[in-house]
PDB file of C-alpha atoms in Angstrom:
ATOM      1  CA  MET I   1      -0.013   0.264   0.135  1.00  0.00           C
ATOM      2  CA  THR I   2       1.636   3.119  -0.647  1.00  0.00           C
ATOM      3  CA  GLN I   3      -0.211   6.702   1.293  1.00  0.00           C
ATOM      4  CA  PRO I   4      -0.214  10.095  -1.151  1.00  0.00           C
ATOM      5  CA  THR I   5       2.875  11.070  -1.049  1.00  0.00           C
ATOM      6  CA  SER I   6       1.900  14.915  -0.674  1.00  0.00           C
ATOM      7  CA  GLN I   7       0.332  14.477   2.396  1.00  0.00           C
ATOM      8  CA  LEU I   8       3.078  12.098   3.713  1.00  0.00           C
ATOM      9  CA  ASP I   9       5.484  14.735   3.007  1.00  0.00           C
ATOM     10  CA  ALA I  10       3.655  17.275   5.192  1.00  0.00           C
ATOM     11  CA  TRP I  11       3.404  14.504   7.589  1.00  0.00           C
ATOM     12  CA  ILE I  12       6.829  14.068   8.014  1.00  0.00           C
ATOM     13  CA  ALA I  13       7.872  17.146   7.911  1.00  0.00           C
ATOM     14  CA  GLU I  14       5.434  18.611  10.611  1.00  0.00           C
ATOM     15  CA  GLU I  15       6.555  15.690  12.534  1.00  0.00           C
ATOM     16  CA  ARG I  16      10.225  16.431  11.640  1.00  0.00           C
ATOM     17  CA  ALA I  17       9.343  20.368  13.066  1.00  0.00           C
ATOM     18  CA  ILE I  18       8.180  18.834  16.636  1.00  0.00           C
ATOM     19  CA  THR I  19      10.548  16.147  16.751  1.00  0.00           C
ATOM     20  CA  ASP I  20      12.897  19.439  16.912  1.00  0.00           C
ATOM     21  CA  ARG I  21      11.165  21.778  19.384  1.00  0.00           C
ATOM     22  CA  LEU I  22      10.482  19.048  21.771  1.00  0.00           C
ATOM     23  CA  GLU I  23      14.200  17.773  21.754  1.00  0.00           C
ATOM     24  CA  GLY I  24      15.299  21.359  22.035  1.00  0.00           C
ATOM     25  CA  GLY I  25      13.382  21.949  26.025  1.00  0.00           C
ATOM     26  CA  PRO I  26      13.507  19.757  28.269  1.00  0.00           C
ATOM     27  CA  GLY I  27      13.391  16.460  26.444  1.00  0.00           C
ATOM     28  CA  PRO I  28      10.759  13.421  28.000  1.00  0.00           C
ATOM     29  CA  GLY I  29       9.895  13.260  31.371  1.00  0.00           C
ATOM     30  CA  LEU I  30       7.539  14.992  34.341  1.00  0.00           C
ATOM     31  CA  ALA I  31       6.719  18.730  35.244  1.00  0.00           C
ATOM     32  CA  ARG I  32       7.402  20.477  37.552  1.00  0.00           C
ATOM     33  CA  PRO I  33       4.495  20.907  40.468  1.00  0.00           C
ATOM     34  CA  ASP I  34       5.176  24.829  40.097  1.00  0.00           C
ATOM     35  CA  GLN I  35       5.859  23.969  35.876  1.00  0.00           C
ATOM     36  CA  ILE I  36       1.771  23.710  35.717  1.00  0.00           C
ATOM     37  CA  ALA I  37       0.287  25.376  38.232  1.00  0.00           C
ATOM     38  CA  GLY I  38      -2.690  27.503  37.688  1.00  0.00           C
ATOM     39  CA  LYS I  39      -2.498  26.080  34.324  1.00  0.00           C
ATOM     40  CA  THR I  40      -5.392  24.704  32.989  1.00  0.00           C
ATOM     41  CA  GLY I  41      -4.942  21.182  31.227  1.00  0.00           C
ATOM     42  CA  LEU I  42      -4.825  22.419  27.445  1.00  0.00           C
ATOM     43  CA  GLU I  43      -3.013  25.684  28.604  1.00  0.00           C
ATOM     44  CA  VAL I  44      -0.224  22.644  30.309  1.00  0.00           C
ATOM     45  CA  MET I  45      -0.558  20.567  27.451  1.00  0.00           C
ATOM     46  CA  GLN I  46       0.471  23.436  24.685  1.00  0.00           C
ATOM     47  CA  ALA I  47       3.354  24.418  26.776  1.00  0.00           C
ATOM     48  CA  MET I  48       3.994  20.640  26.337  1.00  0.00           C
ATOM     49  CA  LEU I  49       3.781  21.022  22.820  1.00  0.00           C
ATOM     50  CA  ASN I  50       6.185  23.865  22.680  1.00  0.00           C
ATOM     51  CA  GLY I  51       8.975  22.136  24.318  1.00  0.00           C
ATOM     52  CA  GLU I  52       8.984  23.687  27.318  1.00  0.00           C
ATOM     53  CA  ILE I  53       7.657  21.314  29.783  1.00  0.00           C
ATOM     54  CA  PRO I  54       8.562  17.785  29.570  1.00  0.00           C
ATOM     55  CA  TYR I  55       7.015  15.463  27.041  1.00  0.00           C
ATOM     56  CA  ALA I  56       5.806  12.014  28.370  1.00  0.00           C
ATOM     57  CA  ALA I  57       8.262   9.362  27.569  1.00  0.00           C
ATOM     58  CA  ILE I  58       6.569   6.563  26.667  1.00  0.00           C
ATOM     59  CA  ALA I  59       6.243   8.987  23.546  1.00  0.00           C
ATOM     60  CA  LYS I  60       9.582   8.471  22.583  1.00  0.00           C
ATOM     61  CA  THR I  61       9.985   4.612  24.019  1.00  0.00           C
ATOM     62  CA  LEU I  62       7.346   3.512  21.517  1.00  0.00           C
ATOM     63  CA  ASP I  63       7.719   6.312  18.628  1.00  0.00           C
ATOM     64  CA  PHE I  64       4.968   8.516  18.132  1.00  0.00           C
ATOM     65  CA  THR I  65       4.833  12.218  19.457  1.00  0.00           C
ATOM     66  CA  ILE I  66       1.665  14.722  19.630  1.00  0.00           C
ATOM     67  CA  VAL I  67       1.390  17.173  16.540  1.00  0.00           C
ATOM     68  CA  SER I  68      -1.297  19.305  18.106  1.00  0.00           C
ATOM     69  CA  VAL I  69      -4.005  19.860  20.720  1.00  0.00           C
ATOM     70  CA  SER I  70      -7.390  21.944  20.504  1.00  0.00           C
ATOM     71  CA  LYS I  71      -9.871  22.464  23.035  1.00  0.00           C
ATOM     72  CA  GLY I  72     -11.338  18.774  23.396  1.00  0.00           C
ATOM     73  CA  ILE I  73      -8.974  17.549  20.817  1.00  0.00           C
ATOM     74  CA  ALA I  74      -5.207  16.009  20.591  1.00  0.00           C
ATOM     75  CA  VAL I  75      -3.789  14.525  17.668  1.00  0.00           C
ATOM     76  CA  PHE I  76      -0.429  12.344  17.905  1.00  0.00           C
ATOM     77  CA  GLN I  77       1.651  11.001  15.076  1.00  0.00           C
ATOM     78  CA  GLY I  78       3.535   7.536  15.131  1.00  0.00           C
ATOM     79  CA  THR I  79       5.449   5.040  13.313  1.00  0.00           C
ATOM     80  CA  PRO I  80       4.737   1.754  13.103  1.00  0.00           C
ATOM     81  CA  LEU I  81       8.669   0.002  13.128  1.00  0.00           C
ATOM     82  CA  ALA I  82       9.634  -3.892  12.629  1.00  0.00           C
ATOM     83  CA  GLN I  83      10.401  -3.622  16.608  1.00  0.00           C
ATOM     84  CA  HIS I  84       7.012  -3.325  17.017  1.00  0.00           C
ATOM     85  CA  LEU I  85       5.624  -6.265  15.385  1.00  0.00           C
ATOM     86  CA  ASN I  86       3.774  -9.261  16.748  1.00  0.00           C
ATOM     87  CA  PRO I  87       4.475 -12.726  15.898  1.00  0.00           C
ATOM     88  CA  LEU I  88       1.965 -12.874  13.238  1.00  0.00           C
ATOM     89  CA  GLY I  89       3.462  -9.751  11.262  1.00  0.00           C
ATOM     90  CA  THR I  90       1.574  -7.511  11.865  1.00  0.00           C
ATOM     91  CA  ILE I  91       2.150  -4.326  13.780  1.00  0.00           C
ATOM     92  CA  HIS I  92       1.120  -5.255  17.756  1.00  0.00           C
ATOM     93  CA  GLY I  93      -2.611  -4.213  19.299  1.00  0.00           C
ATOM     94  CA  GLY I  94      -0.689  -3.215  22.615  1.00  0.00           C
ATOM     95  CA  TRP I  95       1.139  -0.013  20.209  1.00  0.00           C
ATOM     96  CA  VAL I  96      -2.016   0.488  18.151  1.00  0.00           C
ATOM     97  CA  ALA I  97      -3.601   0.721  21.858  1.00  0.00           C
ATOM     98  CA  THR I  98      -1.808   3.167  23.740  1.00  0.00           C
ATOM     99  CA  MET I  99      -1.610   6.080  20.678  1.00  0.00           C
ATOM    100  CA  LEU I 100      -5.282   6.265  20.392  1.00  0.00           C
ATOM    101  CA  ASP I 101      -5.494   6.076  24.578  1.00  0.00           C
ATOM    102  CA  SER I 102      -2.899   9.186  24.473  1.00  0.00           C
ATOM    103  CA  ALA I 103      -4.652  11.070  21.921  1.00  0.00           C
ATOM    104  CA  LEU I 104      -8.167  10.258  23.794  1.00  0.00           C
ATOM    105  CA  GLY I 105      -6.437  10.683  27.374  1.00  0.00           C
ATOM    106  CA  CYS I 106      -4.885  14.180  25.803  1.00  0.00           C
ATOM    107  CA  SER I 107      -7.641  14.894  24.502  1.00  0.00           C
ATOM    108  CA  VAL I 108      -9.620  14.839  28.288  1.00  0.00           C
ATOM    109  CA  HIS I 109      -6.301  16.895  29.551  1.00  0.00           C
ATOM    110  CA  THR I 110      -7.178  19.926  27.547  1.00  0.00           C
ATOM    111  CA  MET I 111     -11.061  20.393  29.126  1.00  0.00           C
ATOM    112  CA  MET I 112      -8.801  20.471  32.864  1.00  0.00           C
ATOM    113  CA  PRO I 113      -9.197  23.540  34.783  1.00  0.00           C
ATOM    114  CA  PRO I 114      -6.420  23.993  36.472  1.00  0.00           C
ATOM    115  CA  GLY I 115      -6.990  21.724  40.101  1.00  0.00           C
ATOM    116  CA  ARG I 116      -9.002  18.845  37.891  1.00  0.00           C
ATOM    117  CA  GLY I 117      -7.245  15.148  36.691  1.00  0.00           C
ATOM    118  CA  TYR I 118      -8.421  12.812  35.485  1.00  0.00           C
ATOM    119  CA  THR I 119      -7.521   8.419  34.806  1.00  0.00           C
ATOM    120  CA  THR I 120      -8.623   5.481  32.759  1.00  0.00           C
ATOM    121  CA  ALA I 121     -12.020   4.164  33.600  1.00  0.00           C
ATOM    122  CA  GLU I 122     -12.501   1.816  30.731  1.00  0.00           C
ATOM    123  CA  LEU I 123     -10.984   1.661  27.493  1.00  0.00           C
ATOM    124  CA  SER I 124     -12.511   0.271  24.232  1.00  0.00           C
ATOM    125  CA  VAL I 125     -10.692  -0.718  21.092  1.00  0.00           C
ATOM    126  CA  ASN I 126     -11.529  -2.067  17.984  1.00  0.00           C
ATOM    127  CA  TYR I 127      -9.379  -3.082  15.581  1.00  0.00           C
ATOM    128  CA  VAL I 128     -11.005  -3.512  12.453  1.00  0.00           C
ATOM    129  CA  LYS I 129      -7.363  -3.773   9.161  1.00  0.00           C
ATOM    130  CA  GLY I 130      -3.685  -4.854  10.002  1.00  0.00           C
ATOM    131  CA  LEU I 131      -0.714  -3.118  10.571  1.00  0.00           C
ATOM    132  CA  THR I 132       2.348  -3.419   9.400  1.00  0.00           C
ATOM    133  CA  PRO I 133       5.087  -0.750   9.040  1.00  0.00           C
ATOM    134  CA  LYS I 134       4.765  -0.329   5.278  1.00  0.00           C
ATOM    135  CA  VAL I 135       2.736   2.205   6.036  1.00  0.00           C
ATOM    136  CA  GLN I 136       5.373   4.520   7.624  1.00  0.00           C
ATOM    137  CA  ARG I 137       2.862   7.197   9.287  1.00  0.00           C
ATOM    138  CA  VAL I 138       0.165   7.217  11.341  1.00  0.00           C
ATOM    139  CA  ARG I 139      -2.398   9.338  12.992  1.00  0.00           C
ATOM    140  CA  ALA I 140      -4.518   8.431  16.326  1.00  0.00           C
ATOM    141  CA  GLU I 141      -7.033  11.786  16.515  1.00  0.00           C
ATOM    142  CA  GLY I 142      -9.191  11.873  20.111  1.00  0.00           C
ATOM    143  CA  LYS I 143     -12.345  13.641  20.119  1.00  0.00           C
ATOM    144  CA  VAL I 144     -13.579  14.825  23.365  1.00  0.00           C
ATOM    145  CA  ILE I 145     -17.887  13.758  23.692  1.00  0.00           C
ATOM    146  CA  HIS I 146     -18.206  14.721  27.404  1.00  0.00           C
ATOM    147  CA  CYS I 147     -16.307  16.436  29.464  1.00  0.00           C
ATOM    148  CA  GLY I 148     -19.098  16.915  33.276  1.00  0.00           C
ATOM    149  CA  ARG I 149     -17.376  17.754  37.209  1.00  0.00           C
ATOM    150  CA  GLN I 150     -16.834  13.400  37.585  1.00  0.00           C
ATOM    151  CA  LEU I 151     -16.928  11.954  34.768  1.00  0.00           C
ATOM    152  CA  ALA I 152     -15.078  12.298  31.133  1.00  0.00           C
ATOM    153  CA  THR I 153     -16.153  10.489  27.145  1.00  0.00           C
ATOM    154  CA  ALA I 154     -13.691  10.728  24.198  1.00  0.00           C
ATOM    155  CA  GLU I 155     -13.567   8.785  21.331  1.00  0.00           C
ATOM    156  CA  ALA I 156     -10.972   8.110  18.732  1.00  0.00           C
ATOM    157  CA  ARG I 157      -9.130   7.317  14.896  1.00  0.00           C
ATOM    158  CA  LEU I 158      -6.359   6.129  14.075  1.00  0.00           C
ATOM    159  CA  VAL I 159      -5.509   6.153  10.455  1.00  0.00           C
ATOM    160  CA  GLY I 160      -2.774   6.014   7.489  1.00  0.00           C
ATOM    161  CA  ALA I 161      -2.193   9.927   5.403  1.00  0.00           C
ATOM    162  CA  ASP I 162      -3.924   8.010   2.238  1.00  0.00           C
ATOM    163  CA  GLY I 163      -6.977   7.854   5.313  1.00  0.00           C
ATOM    164  CA  THR I 164      -7.378   4.407   5.933  1.00  0.00           C
ATOM    165  CA  LEU I 165      -9.025   3.695   8.408  1.00  0.00           C
ATOM    166  CA  TYR I 166      -6.483   1.306  11.492  1.00  0.00           C
ATOM    167  CA  ALA I 167      -8.478   1.092  14.402  1.00  0.00           C
ATOM    168  CA  HIS I 168     -11.101   3.193  16.422  1.00  0.00           C
ATOM    169  CA  ALA I 169     -11.640   3.520  20.306  1.00  0.00           C
ATOM    170  CA  THR I 170     -13.471   4.961  22.843  1.00  0.00           C
ATOM    171  CA  THR I 171     -12.293   5.422  26.567  1.00  0.00           C
ATOM    172  CA  THR I 172     -14.169   6.625  29.466  1.00  0.00           C
ATOM    173  CA  CYS I 173     -11.900   8.775  32.612  1.00  0.00           C
ATOM    174  CA  LEU I 174     -12.688   9.778  35.775  1.00  0.00           C
ATOM    175  CA  VAL I 175     -12.542  13.275  36.813  1.00  0.00           C
ATOM    176  CA  PHE I 176     -10.936  14.862  40.208  1.00  0.00           C
ATOM    177  CA  GLU I 177      -9.473  17.264  41.548  1.00  0.00           C
ATOM    178  CA  ILE I 178      -5.811  17.162  42.104  1.00  0.00           C
ATOM    179  CA  PRO I 179      -4.540  16.961  46.283  1.00  0.00           C
ATOM    180  CA  PRO I 180      -2.003  20.684  46.891  1.00  0.00           C
ATOM    181  CA  ALA I 181       1.333  19.977  45.990  1.00  0.00           C
ATOM    182  CA  ARG I 182       2.564  20.110  50.199  1.00  0.00           C
TER     183      ARG I 182
END
């Protein structure tokens, strides 16, 4: 399967610019409490994307990166590689699920006011087409469906540059107050 060169090239160029910015910042790790104090979830995600605070180390481990965030939306891009293969020769479902979970969770994160957090209570993934390293890049776009005081729900799709759907997912997240740092 070949992907449209113009779309794929655009995705790769965007990824390169973002990766350079992220690596030019503090790199992978955890933000200090003072770096995120008083910020909304969207402000935290934007600071991460701008290379102002650390990004999640799992992204480096599994060869994917955040590419955009806005209110209720988070997009990740990944490179399916041979190191992600299962014994049957397709990309392991856990890699796909992790990309989708990241997009879902971060889309919910963008909706959090200062002092509120969330955790995944349920993740449901539907795999609709096998993914191999022949597909050079995929994107997971998460969108919030509902965000209330106690629960948030979101949906995500994993697609190739040619629009092929590989998987889709939903999540339910518990929303809660974050205790103040001591």
